[in-house]
PDB file of C-alpha atoms and ligand atoms in Angstrom:
ATOM      1  CA  UNK A   1      28.184  21.342  -4.873  1.00  0.00           C
ATOM      2  CA  UNK A   2      24.433  21.404  -5.479  1.00  0.00           C
ATOM      3  CA  UNK A   3      23.939  17.720  -4.633  1.00  0.00           C
ATOM      4  CA  UNK A   4      25.678  18.127  -1.113  1.00  0.00           C
ATOM      5  CA  UNK A   5      23.148  20.676   0.113  1.00  0.00           C
ATOM      6  CA  UNK A   6      20.324  19.780   2.321  1.00  0.00           C
ATOM      7  CA  UNK A   7      17.038  21.198   1.106  1.00  0.00           C
ATOM      8  CA  UNK A   8      14.387  22.570   3.340  1.00  0.00           C
ATOM      9  CA  UNK A   9      11.000  20.772   3.807  1.00  0.00           C
ATOM     10  CA  UNK A  10       9.680  18.029   6.212  1.00  0.00           C
ATOM     11  CA  UNK A  11      12.418  15.878   7.398  1.00  0.00           C
ATOM     12  CA  UNK A  12      11.944  12.831   9.613  1.00  0.00           C
ATOM     13  CA  UNK A  13      15.035  12.169  11.828  1.00  0.00           C
ATOM     14  CA  UNK A  14      15.810   9.142  13.976  1.00  0.00           C
ATOM     15  CA  UNK A  15      18.398   9.646  16.647  1.00  0.00           C
ATOM     16  CA  UNK A  16      20.893   6.765  16.553  1.00  0.00           C
ATOM     17  CA  UNK A  17      22.893   8.145  19.520  1.00  0.00           C
ATOM     18  CA  UNK A  18      23.487  11.482  21.182  1.00  0.00           C
ATOM     19  CA  UNK A  19      25.644  12.344  18.273  1.00  0.00           C
ATOM     20  CA  UNK A  20      24.223  10.911  15.229  1.00  0.00           C
ATOM     21  CA  UNK A  21      20.907  11.096  13.379  1.00  0.00           C
ATOM     22  CA  UNK A  22      19.523   9.628  10.174  1.00  0.00           C
ATOM     23  CA  UNK A  23      17.132  11.757   8.245  1.00  0.00           C
ATOM     24  CA  UNK A  24      14.754  11.207   5.425  1.00  0.00           C
ATOM     25  CA  UNK A  25      12.844  13.872   3.547  1.00  0.00           C
ATOM     26  CA  UNK A  26       9.187  13.426   3.544  1.00  0.00           C
ATOM     27  CA  UNK A  27       6.639  15.164   1.459  1.00  0.00           C
ATOM     28  CA  UNK A  28       3.668  14.387   3.589  1.00  0.00           C
ATOM     29  CA  UNK A  29       2.516  12.750   6.913  1.00  0.00           C
ATOM     30  CA  UNK A  30      -0.226  10.175   6.120  1.00  0.00           C
ATOM     31  CA  UNK A  31      -1.158   9.661   9.831  1.00  0.00           C
ATOM     32  CA  UNK A  32      -0.013  10.126  13.442  1.00  0.00           C
ATOM     33  CA  UNK A  33      -1.862   7.998  15.900  1.00  0.00           C
ATOM     34  CA  UNK A  34      -1.298   7.523  19.688  1.00  0.00           C
ATOM     35  CA  UNK A  35      -2.406   4.122  20.664  1.00  0.00           C
ATOM     36  CA  UNK A  36      -2.840   2.671  24.082  1.00  0.00           C
ATOM     37  CA  UNK A  37       0.734   1.477  23.773  1.00  0.00           C
ATOM     38  CA  UNK A  38       2.754   3.646  21.463  1.00  0.00           C
ATOM     39  CA  UNK A  39       2.802   6.360  18.834  1.00  0.00           C
ATOM     40  CA  UNK A  40       2.337   5.323  15.273  1.00  0.00           C
ATOM     41  CA  UNK A  41       3.286   7.502  12.305  1.00  0.00           C
ATOM     42  CA  UNK A  42       3.287   6.970   8.529  1.00  0.00           C
ATOM     43  CA  UNK A  43       5.039   9.366   6.153  1.00  0.00           C
ATOM     44  CA  UNK A  44       5.585   9.546   2.436  1.00  0.00           C
ATOM     45  CA  UNK A  45       8.983  10.047   1.084  1.00  0.00           C
ATOM     46  CA  UNK A  46      10.428  10.393  -2.509  1.00  0.00           C
ATOM     47  CA  UNK A  47      13.442   8.107  -1.751  1.00  0.00           C
ATOM     48  CA  UNK A  48      11.788   5.324   0.385  1.00  0.00           C
ATOM     49  CA  UNK A  49       8.066   5.549  -0.429  1.00  0.00           C
ATOM     50  CA  UNK A  50       5.832   5.139   2.618  1.00  0.00           C
ATOM     51  CA  UNK A  51       7.530   4.462   5.875  1.00  0.00           C
ATOM     52  CA  UNK A  52       6.206   3.411   9.343  1.00  0.00           C
ATOM     53  CA  UNK A  53       7.557   4.865  12.562  1.00  0.00           C
ATOM     54  CA  UNK A  54       6.759   3.534  15.972  1.00  0.00           C
ATOM     55  CA  UNK A  55       7.739   5.612  18.929  1.00  0.00           C
ATOM     56  CA  UNK A  56      10.154   7.577  16.907  1.00  0.00           C
ATOM     57  CA  UNK A  57      12.029   4.449  15.457  1.00  0.00           C
ATOM     58  CA  UNK A  58      11.917   3.280  11.944  1.00  0.00           C
ATOM     59  CA  UNK A  59       9.963   0.006  11.550  1.00  0.00           C
ATOM     60  CA  UNK A  60       9.891  -0.311   7.753  1.00  0.00           C
ATOM     61  CA  UNK A  61      10.055   1.677   4.522  1.00  0.00           C
ATOM     62  CA  UNK A  62       8.293   0.427   1.383  1.00  0.00           C
ATOM     63  CA  UNK A  63      11.649   0.634  -0.409  1.00  0.00           C
ATOM     64  CA  UNK A  64      13.729  -1.850   1.727  1.00  0.00           C
ATOM     65  CA  UNK A  65      11.181  -3.845   3.800  1.00  0.00           C
ATOM     66  CA  UNK A  66      11.664  -6.828   1.446  1.00  0.00           C
ATOM     67  CA  UNK A  67      15.060  -7.297   2.957  1.00  0.00           C
ATOM     68  CA  UNK A  68      13.911  -7.722   6.516  1.00  0.00           C
ATOM     69  CA  UNK A  69      10.841  -9.696   5.701  1.00  0.00           C
ATOM     70  CA  UNK A  70      12.564 -12.108   3.321  1.00  0.00           C
ATOM     71  CA  UNK A  71      15.305 -12.784   5.822  1.00  0.00           C
ATOM     72  CA  UNK A  72      13.165 -13.177   8.944  1.00  0.00           C
ATOM     73  CA  UNK A  73      10.971 -15.724   6.968  1.00  0.00           C
ATOM     74  CA  UNK A  74      12.978 -17.501   4.193  1.00  0.00           C
ATOM     75  CA  UNK A  75      16.049 -18.403   6.365  1.00  0.00           C
ATOM     76  CA  UNK A  76      14.015 -20.675   8.669  1.00  0.00           C
ATOM     77  CA  UNK A  77      11.662 -21.872   5.996  1.00  0.00           C
ATOM     78  CA  UNK A  78      14.655 -23.056   4.041  1.00  0.00           C
ATOM     79  CA  UNK A  79      15.918 -25.129   6.912  1.00  0.00           C
ATOM     80  CA  UNK A  80      12.855 -26.771   8.538  1.00  0.00           C
ATOM     81  CA  UNK A  81      11.831 -29.699   6.304  1.00  0.00           C
ATOM     82  CA  UNK A  82       7.986 -29.524   7.131  1.00  0.00           C
ATOM     83  CA  UNK A  83       6.504 -26.315   8.502  1.00  0.00           C
ATOM     84  CA  UNK A  84       2.732 -26.671   9.092  1.00  0.00           C
ATOM     85  CA  UNK A  85       1.911 -24.345  11.930  1.00  0.00           C
ATOM     86  CA  UNK A  86       3.507 -21.037  12.372  1.00  0.00           C
ATOM     87  CA  UNK A  87       3.269 -18.296  15.041  1.00  0.00           C
ATOM     88  CA  UNK A  88       4.284 -14.660  14.378  1.00  0.00           C
ATOM     89  CA  UNK A  89       4.664 -12.390  17.352  1.00  0.00           C
ATOM     90  CA  UNK A  90       4.314  -8.711  16.648  1.00  0.00           C
ATOM     91  CA  UNK A  91       4.589  -7.998  12.888  1.00  0.00           C
ATOM     92  CA  UNK A  92       1.357  -6.081  12.705  1.00  0.00           C
ATOM     93  CA  UNK A  93       2.410  -4.440   9.417  1.00  0.00           C
ATOM     94  CA  UNK A  94       1.865  -7.818   7.739  1.00  0.00           C
ATOM     95  CA  UNK A  95       5.111  -8.187   5.842  1.00  0.00           C
ATOM     96  CA  UNK A  96       6.126 -11.374   7.533  1.00  0.00           C
ATOM     97  CA  UNK A  97       2.724 -12.883   6.951  1.00  0.00           C
ATOM     98  CA  UNK A  98       3.053 -11.981   3.145  1.00  0.00           C
ATOM     99  CA  UNK A  99       6.254 -13.852   2.923  1.00  0.00           C
ATOM    100  CA  UNK A 100       4.883 -16.909   4.787  1.00  0.00           C
ATOM    101  CA  UNK A 101       1.854 -16.944   2.554  1.00  0.00           C
ATOM    102  CA  UNK A 102       4.111 -17.876  -0.340  1.00  0.00           C
ATOM    103  CA  UNK A 103       4.502 -21.431   1.095  1.00  0.00           C
ATOM    104  CA  UNK A 104       1.689 -23.719   0.043  1.00  0.00           C
ATOM    105  CA  UNK A 105       2.615 -26.415   2.670  1.00  0.00           C
ATOM    106  CA  UNK A 106       1.957 -24.172   5.656  1.00  0.00           C
ATOM    107  CA  UNK A 107      -1.430 -25.016   7.201  1.00  0.00           C
ATOM    108  CA  UNK A 108      -1.953 -22.197   9.723  1.00  0.00           C
ATOM    109  CA  UNK A 109      -0.356 -18.911  10.505  1.00  0.00           C
ATOM    110  CA  UNK A 110      -1.272 -17.346  13.949  1.00  0.00           C
ATOM    111  CA  UNK A 111      -0.235 -13.793  14.500  1.00  0.00           C
ATOM    112  CA  UNK A 112      -0.361 -12.228  17.935  1.00  0.00           C
ATOM    113  CA  UNK A 113      -0.150  -8.442  17.786  1.00  0.00           C
ATOM    114  CA  UNK A 114      -0.683  -6.492  20.983  1.00  0.00           C
ATOM    115  CA  UNK A 115      -1.686  -3.206  19.318  1.00  0.00           C
ATOM    116  CA  UNK A 116      -4.641  -3.367  16.921  1.00  0.00           C
ATOM    117  CA  UNK A 117      -3.926   0.175  15.918  1.00  0.00           C
ATOM    118  CA  UNK A 118      -0.774  -0.993  14.025  1.00  0.00           C
ATOM    119  CA  UNK A 119      -2.745  -3.340  12.009  1.00  0.00           C
ATOM    120  CA  UNK A 120      -5.451  -0.666  11.183  1.00  0.00           C
ATOM    121  CA  UNK A 121      -2.881   1.924  10.282  1.00  0.00           C
ATOM    122  CA  UNK A 122      -0.956  -0.556   7.919  1.00  0.00           C
ATOM    123  CA  UNK A 123      -4.120  -1.853   6.315  1.00  0.00           C
ATOM    124  CA  UNK A 124      -5.077   1.730   5.525  1.00  0.00           C
ATOM    125  CA  UNK A 125      -1.673   3.174   4.438  1.00  0.00           C
ATOM    126  CA  UNK A 126       0.851   0.384   3.772  1.00  0.00           C
ATOM    127  CA  UNK A 127      -0.989  -2.202   1.678  1.00  0.00           C
ATOM    128  CA  UNK A 128       2.316  -3.347   0.387  1.00  0.00           C
ATOM    129  CA  UNK A 129       2.882  -5.298   3.545  1.00  0.00           C
ATOM    130  CA  UNK A 130      -0.631  -5.421   4.980  1.00  0.00           C
ATOM    131  CA  UNK A 131      -1.674  -7.648   2.083  1.00  0.00           C
ATOM    132  CA  UNK A 132      -0.220 -10.464   4.148  1.00  0.00           C
ATOM    133  CA  UNK A 133      -3.448 -10.460   6.188  1.00  0.00           C
ATOM    134  CA  UNK A 134      -5.389 -11.530   3.193  1.00  0.00           C
ATOM    135  CA  UNK A 135      -4.339 -15.172   3.403  1.00  0.00           C
ATOM    136  CA  UNK A 136      -7.104 -17.422   4.635  1.00  0.00           C
ATOM    137  CA  UNK A 137      -4.644 -19.374   6.669  1.00  0.00           C
ATOM    138  CA  UNK A 138      -3.923 -16.281   8.850  1.00  0.00           C
ATOM    139  CA  UNK A 139      -5.601 -16.088  12.323  1.00  0.00           C
ATOM    140  CA  UNK A 140      -5.265 -12.828  14.164  1.00  0.00           C
ATOM    141  CA  UNK A 141      -5.036 -12.523  17.900  1.00  0.00           C
ATOM    142  CA  UNK A 142      -4.968  -9.011  19.408  1.00  0.00           C
ATOM    143  CA  UNK A 143      -3.236 -10.083  22.612  1.00  0.00           C
ATOM    144  CA  UNK A 144      -0.071  -9.741  24.578  1.00  0.00           C
ATOM    145  CA  UNK A 145       2.536 -12.250  22.841  1.00  0.00           C
ATOM    146  CA  UNK A 146       4.097 -12.971  26.205  1.00  0.00           C
ATOM    147  CA  UNK A 147       1.010 -14.414  27.716  1.00  0.00           C
ATOM    148  CA  UNK A 148      -0.031 -15.943  24.425  1.00  0.00           C
ATOM    149  CA  UNK A 149       3.152 -18.168  24.048  1.00  0.00           C
ATOM    150  CA  UNK A 150       3.001 -18.943  27.894  1.00  0.00           C
ATOM    151  CA  UNK A 151      -0.326 -20.844  27.146  1.00  0.00           C
ATOM    152  CA  UNK A 152       1.029 -22.868  24.260  1.00  0.00           C
ATOM    153  CA  UNK A 153       2.898 -26.179  24.455  1.00  0.00           C
ATOM    154  CA  UNK A 154       4.256 -28.275  21.652  1.00  0.00           C
ATOM    155  CA  UNK A 155       2.225 -26.536  19.081  1.00  0.00           C
ATOM    156  CA  UNK A 156       4.270 -24.710  16.501  1.00  0.00           C
ATOM    157  CA  UNK A 157       7.018 -25.676  14.026  1.00  0.00           C
ATOM    158  CA  UNK A 158       8.181 -22.121  13.554  1.00  0.00           C
ATOM    159  CA  UNK A 159       7.870 -18.886  15.709  1.00  0.00           C
ATOM    160  CA  UNK A 160       8.919 -15.629  14.222  1.00  0.00           C
ATOM    161  CA  UNK A 161       9.412 -12.795  16.764  1.00  0.00           C
ATOM    162  CA  UNK A 162       8.953  -9.640  14.614  1.00  0.00           C
ATOM    163  CA  UNK A 163       9.043  -7.206  17.515  1.00  0.00           C
ATOM    164  CA  UNK A 164       9.900  -3.553  18.089  1.00  0.00           C
ATOM    165  CA  UNK A 165      12.967  -2.712  20.178  1.00  0.00           C
ATOM    166  CA  UNK A 166      13.118  -3.661  23.834  1.00  0.00           C
ATOM    167  CA  UNK A 167      12.605  -0.118  24.985  1.00  0.00           C
ATOM    168  CA  UNK A 168       9.589   0.108  27.299  1.00  0.00           C
ATOM    169  CA  UNK A 169       6.427  -1.985  26.849  1.00  0.00           C
ATOM    170  CA  UNK A 170       5.238  -3.681  24.700  1.00  0.00           C
ATOM    171  CA  UNK A 171       8.640  -4.611  23.107  1.00  0.00           C
ATOM    172  CA  UNK A 172      10.672  -5.142  26.336  1.00  0.00           C
ATOM    173  CA  UNK A 173       8.990  -8.374  27.518  1.00  0.00           C
ATOM    174  CA  UNK A 174       9.817  -9.961  24.106  1.00  0.00           C
ATOM    175  CA  UNK A 175      13.555 -10.009  25.099  1.00  0.00           C
ATOM    176  CA  UNK A 176      13.380 -11.890  28.377  1.00  0.00           C
ATOM    177  CA  UNK A 177      14.730 -15.268  29.390  1.00  0.00           C
ATOM    178  CA  UNK A 178      11.260 -16.304  30.391  1.00  0.00           C
ATOM    179  CA  UNK A 179       9.762 -15.377  27.084  1.00  0.00           C
ATOM    180  CA  UNK A 180      12.425 -17.318  25.176  1.00  0.00           C
ATOM    181  CA  UNK A 181      11.813 -20.308  27.447  1.00  0.00           C
ATOM    182  CA  UNK A 182       8.122 -20.134  26.763  1.00  0.00           C
ATOM    183  CA  UNK A 183       8.798 -20.032  23.029  1.00  0.00           C
ATOM    184  CA  UNK A 184      10.982 -22.985  23.367  1.00  0.00           C
ATOM    185  CA  UNK A 185       8.176 -24.892  24.941  1.00  0.00           C
ATOM    186  CA  UNK A 186       5.578 -23.689  22.474  1.00  0.00           C
ATOM    187  CA  UNK A 187       7.627 -25.189  19.656  1.00  0.00           C
ATOM    188  CA  UNK A 188       7.525 -28.900  18.722  1.00  0.00           C
ATOM    189  CA  UNK A 189      10.580 -31.148  19.243  1.00  0.00           C
ATOM    190  CA  UNK A 190      12.170 -29.957  15.979  1.00  0.00           C
ATOM    191  CA  UNK A 191      10.990 -26.380  16.112  1.00  0.00           C
ATOM    192  CA  UNK A 192      12.792 -23.083  15.108  1.00  0.00           C
ATOM    193  CA  UNK A 193      12.474 -19.547  16.499  1.00  0.00           C
ATOM    194  CA  UNK A 194      13.749 -16.558  14.625  1.00  0.00           C
ATOM    195  CA  UNK A 195      13.821 -13.115  16.019  1.00  0.00           C
ATOM    196  CA  UNK A 196      14.537  -9.481  15.398  1.00  0.00           C
ATOM    197  CA  UNK A 197      17.906  -9.243  17.258  1.00  0.00           C
ATOM    198  CA  UNK A 198      19.170  -5.640  17.349  1.00  0.00           C
ATOM    199  CA  UNK A 199      22.179  -4.044  15.614  1.00  0.00           C
ATOM    200  CA  UNK A 200      25.862  -4.385  16.374  1.00  0.00           C
ATOM    201  CA  UNK A 201      26.875  -0.773  15.930  1.00  0.00           C
ATOM    202  CA  UNK A 202      25.369   1.791  18.060  1.00  0.00           C
ATOM    203  CA  UNK A 203      25.321   1.426  21.876  1.00  0.00           C
ATOM    204  CA  UNK A 204      21.594   0.970  22.394  1.00  0.00           C
ATOM    205  CA  UNK A 205      21.409  -1.563  19.665  1.00  0.00           C
ATOM    206  CA  UNK A 206      24.404  -3.554  20.864  1.00  0.00           C
ATOM    207  CA  UNK A 207      22.741  -3.929  24.309  1.00  0.00           C
ATOM    208  CA  UNK A 208      19.716  -5.490  22.744  1.00  0.00           C
ATOM    209  CA  UNK A 209      21.769  -7.756  20.513  1.00  0.00           C
ATOM    210  CA  UNK A 210      23.956  -9.025  23.451  1.00  0.00           C
ATOM    211  CA  UNK A 211      21.032  -9.540  25.865  1.00  0.00           C
ATOM    212  CA  UNK A 212      19.039 -11.346  23.315  1.00  0.00           C
ATOM    213  CA  UNK A 213      21.982 -13.714  22.441  1.00  0.00           C
ATOM    214  CA  UNK A 214      22.948 -14.296  25.969  1.00  0.00           C
ATOM    215  CA  UNK A 215      19.420 -15.529  26.851  1.00  0.00           C
ATOM    216  CA  UNK A 216      18.551 -17.369  23.768  1.00  0.00           C
ATOM    217  CA  UNK A 217      21.886 -19.213  23.951  1.00  0.00           C
ATOM    218  CA  UNK A 218      20.979 -20.556  27.357  1.00  0.00           C
ATOM    219  CA  UNK A 219      17.632 -21.818  26.175  1.00  0.00           C
ATOM    220  CA  UNK A 220      18.154 -23.440  22.781  1.00  0.00           C
ATOM    221  CA  UNK A 221      20.733 -26.044  21.927  1.00  0.00           C
ATOM    222  CA  UNK A 222      21.432 -24.372  18.506  1.00  0.00           C
ATOM    223  CA  UNK A 223      21.622 -20.534  18.776  1.00  0.00           C
ATOM    224  CA  UNK A 224      23.206 -18.641  15.893  1.00  0.00           C
ATOM    225  CA  UNK A 225      23.007 -14.980  14.740  1.00  0.00           C
ATOM    226  CA  UNK A 226      22.761 -13.914  11.071  1.00  0.00           C
ATOM    227  CA  UNK A 227      22.872 -10.453   9.360  1.00  0.00           C
ATOM    228  CA  UNK A 228      21.209  -8.539   6.724  1.00  0.00           C
ATOM    229  CA  UNK A 229      22.019  -5.086   5.182  1.00  0.00           C
ATOM    230  CA  UNK A 230      19.054  -2.822   5.862  1.00  0.00           C
ATOM    231  CA  UNK A 231      19.670   0.736   4.729  1.00  0.00           C
ATOM    232  CA  UNK A 232      17.005   2.322   7.003  1.00  0.00           C
ATOM    233  CA  UNK A 233      18.056   0.588  10.250  1.00  0.00           C
ATOM    234  CA  UNK A 234      20.757   2.088  12.440  1.00  0.00           C
ATOM    235  CA  UNK A 235      24.147   1.683  10.737  1.00  0.00           C
ATOM    236  CA  UNK A 236      22.727  -0.477   8.007  1.00  0.00           C
ATOM    237  CA  UNK A 237      23.606  -3.792   9.449  1.00  0.00           C
ATOM    238  CA  UNK A 238      20.993  -5.602  11.273  1.00  0.00           C
ATOM    239  CA  UNK A 239      20.923  -8.910  13.095  1.00  0.00           C
ATOM    240  CA  UNK A 240      18.509 -11.949  13.349  1.00  0.00           C
ATOM    241  CA  UNK A 241      18.671 -14.680  15.891  1.00  0.00           C
ATOM    242  CA  UNK A 242      18.269 -18.300  14.688  1.00  0.00           C
ATOM    243  CA  UNK A 243      17.384 -20.584  17.604  1.00  0.00           C
ATOM    244  CA  UNK A 244      16.613 -24.261  17.001  1.00  0.00           C
ATOM    245  CA  UNK A 245      15.943 -27.463  18.838  1.00  0.00           C
ATOM    246  CA  UNK A 246      17.227 -29.713  16.180  1.00  0.00           C
ATOM    247  CA  UNK A 247      18.109 -28.237  12.751  1.00  0.00           C
ATOM    248  CA  UNK A 248      21.292 -26.438  12.085  1.00  0.00           C
ATOM    249  CA  UNK A 249      20.738 -23.500   9.773  1.00  0.00           C
ATOM    250  CA  UNK A 250      23.471 -24.359   7.268  1.00  0.00           C
ATOM    251  CA  UNK A 251      24.074 -28.109   7.716  1.00  0.00           C
ATOM    252  CA  UNK A 252      20.370 -28.881   7.472  1.00  0.00           C
ATOM    253  CA  UNK A 253      19.490 -26.499   4.727  1.00  0.00           C
ATOM    254  CA  UNK A 254      16.829 -27.988   2.476  1.00  0.00           C
ATOM    255  CA  UNK A 255      18.255 -28.862  -0.955  1.00  0.00           C
ATOM    256  CA  UNK A 256      14.967 -28.105  -2.665  1.00  0.00           C
ATOM    257  CA  UNK A 257      14.150 -24.652  -1.566  1.00  0.00           C
ATOM    258  CA  UNK A 258      14.536 -23.348  -5.153  1.00  0.00           C
ATOM    259  CA  UNK A 259      11.826 -25.827  -6.136  1.00  0.00           C
ATOM    260  CA  UNK A 260       9.320 -23.712  -4.354  1.00  0.00           C
ATOM    261  CA  UNK A 261       9.789 -21.035  -7.041  1.00  0.00           C
ATOM    262  CA  UNK A 262       9.444 -18.186  -4.679  1.00  0.00           C
ATOM    263  CA  UNK A 263      10.489 -14.897  -6.170  1.00  0.00           C
ATOM    264  CA  UNK A 264      12.711 -13.003  -3.897  1.00  0.00           C
ATOM    265  CA  UNK A 265      14.711  -9.896  -4.202  1.00  0.00           C
ATOM    266  CA  UNK A 266      17.244 -10.429  -1.445  1.00  0.00           C
ATOM    267  CA  UNK A 267      17.239 -14.009  -0.124  1.00  0.00           C
ATOM    268  CA  UNK A 268      18.836 -16.765  -2.023  1.00  0.00           C
ATOM    269  CA  UNK A 269      20.450 -19.908  -0.880  1.00  0.00           C
ATOM    270  CA  UNK A 270      24.072 -18.770  -1.192  1.00  0.00           C
ATOM    271  CA  UNK A 271      23.320 -15.693   0.742  1.00  0.00           C
ATOM    272  CA  UNK A 272      21.618 -17.785   3.313  1.00  0.00           C
ATOM    273  CA  UNK A 273      25.016 -19.446   4.048  1.00  0.00           C
ATOM    274  CA  UNK A 274      26.806 -16.057   3.831  1.00  0.00           C
ATOM    275  CA  UNK A 275      24.512 -14.355   6.302  1.00  0.00           C
ATOM    276  CA  UNK A 276      25.822 -16.501   9.099  1.00  0.00           C
ATOM    277  CA  UNK A 277      29.407 -15.313   8.395  1.00  0.00           C
ATOM    278  CA  UNK A 278      29.763 -12.183  10.739  1.00  0.00           C
ATOM    279  CA  UNK A 279      32.259  -9.358  10.966  1.00  0.00           C
ATOM    280  CA  UNK A 280      34.974 -10.118  13.501  1.00  0.00           C
ATOM    281  CA  UNK A 281      33.786  -7.391  15.896  1.00  0.00           C
ATOM    282  CA  UNK A 282      30.298  -8.770  15.914  1.00  0.00           C
ATOM    283  CA  UNK A 283      31.576 -12.375  16.434  1.00  0.00           C
ATOM    284  CA  UNK A 284      33.508 -11.138  19.353  1.00  0.00           C
ATOM    285  CA  UNK A 285      30.693  -9.487  20.949  1.00  0.00           C
ATOM    286  CA  UNK A 286      28.489 -12.509  20.647  1.00  0.00           C
ATOM    287  CA  UNK A 287      31.211 -14.804  21.974  1.00  0.00           C
ATOM    288  CA  UNK A 288      31.404 -12.821  25.113  1.00  0.00           C
ATOM    289  CA  UNK A 289      27.662 -13.714  25.781  1.00  0.00           C
ATOM    290  CA  UNK A 290      28.216 -17.391  25.375  1.00  0.00           C
ATOM    291  CA  UNK A 291      29.466 -18.327  28.800  1.00  0.00           C
TER     292      UNK A 291
HETATM  293  N1  AG3 B   1      10.362  -4.834  13.306  1.00  0.00           N
HETATM  294  C1  AG3 B   1      11.023  -3.832  14.066  1.00  0.00           C
HETATM  295  C2  AG3 B   1      12.463  -3.887  13.794  1.00  0.00           C
HETATM  296  C3  AG3 B   1      13.097  -2.905  14.796  1.00  0.00           C
HETATM  297  C4  AG3 B   1      14.161  -2.082  14.085  1.00  0.00           C
HETATM  298  N2  AG3 B   1      14.798  -1.434  15.201  1.00  0.00           N
HETATM  299  C5  AG3 B   1      15.539  -0.322  14.856  1.00  0.00           C
HETATM  300  N3  AG3 B   1      15.695   0.103  13.662  1.00  0.00           N
HETATM  301  N4  AG3 B   1      16.074   0.320  15.815  1.00  0.00           N
HETATM  302  C6  AG3 B   1      10.098  -4.417  11.959  1.00  0.00           C
HETATM  303  C7  AG3 B   1       8.837  -4.441  11.569  1.00  0.00           C
HETATM  304  C8  AG3 B   1       8.678  -5.108  10.291  1.00  0.00           C
HETATM  305  N5  AG3 B   1       7.834  -6.147  10.205  1.00  0.00           N
END
């Protein structure tokens, strides 16, 4: 069977556990940088286009990044009735900024990225997402997001935590109770926080998902988890946290989102509702964290 054979060449592999890996054939490595914080690589692949790896973990591919960036952005934007000031923590590739920039009503978008190298690399090699930095409403802060939010009170309508995984700095501090409390306080009385929430399948990802939910649940009166199918993240199912002071993600959905006429390839209002319906094994794990 010709199509079952693995050809030789340059393969990028991410280890999902001791016993499972995911591999993508690359035809070229565009860059490999060791910043003060992490290793950053960009490859070119026939199947997924360019892809960004940080510390050996897949951050995005050109082919499926739309799923992650649409879901982390349009879900809260389709709930909050009047988002004017947004804070993005992490997200140095610019994909979340690109999606936010589609909303004319937003007045300012602050992004706090700790690692300037991520922005530089993406501006050079991944313009598909880095174009998000071109919006004049975007203000870039090269700082530690943890410290940045600790200094903000009652300032944002929406905070999007577009972080790496909580394995070592800089990602780790973005999953602590203290950080979530600070995000809560940095939001206005009807603010929403959305975060990258780990995966429900492999052991390391489950740990991240459970810890995140356990802590966010303690801090926000409304704390729900939603999913998206992301082919290049471990197991293909990935979670987002929806934490809110006032609005419920389904009951308070805007009726007029389609009126914005934003062209999406994954998100739509029916899927928005469906994304909060979780598989039983995931629901069960999340329930365990809610005591
Ligand atoms: N933010 C990182 C997602 C982490 C995915 N983790 C994983 N696959 N183990 C994505 C960057 C896109 N803005």
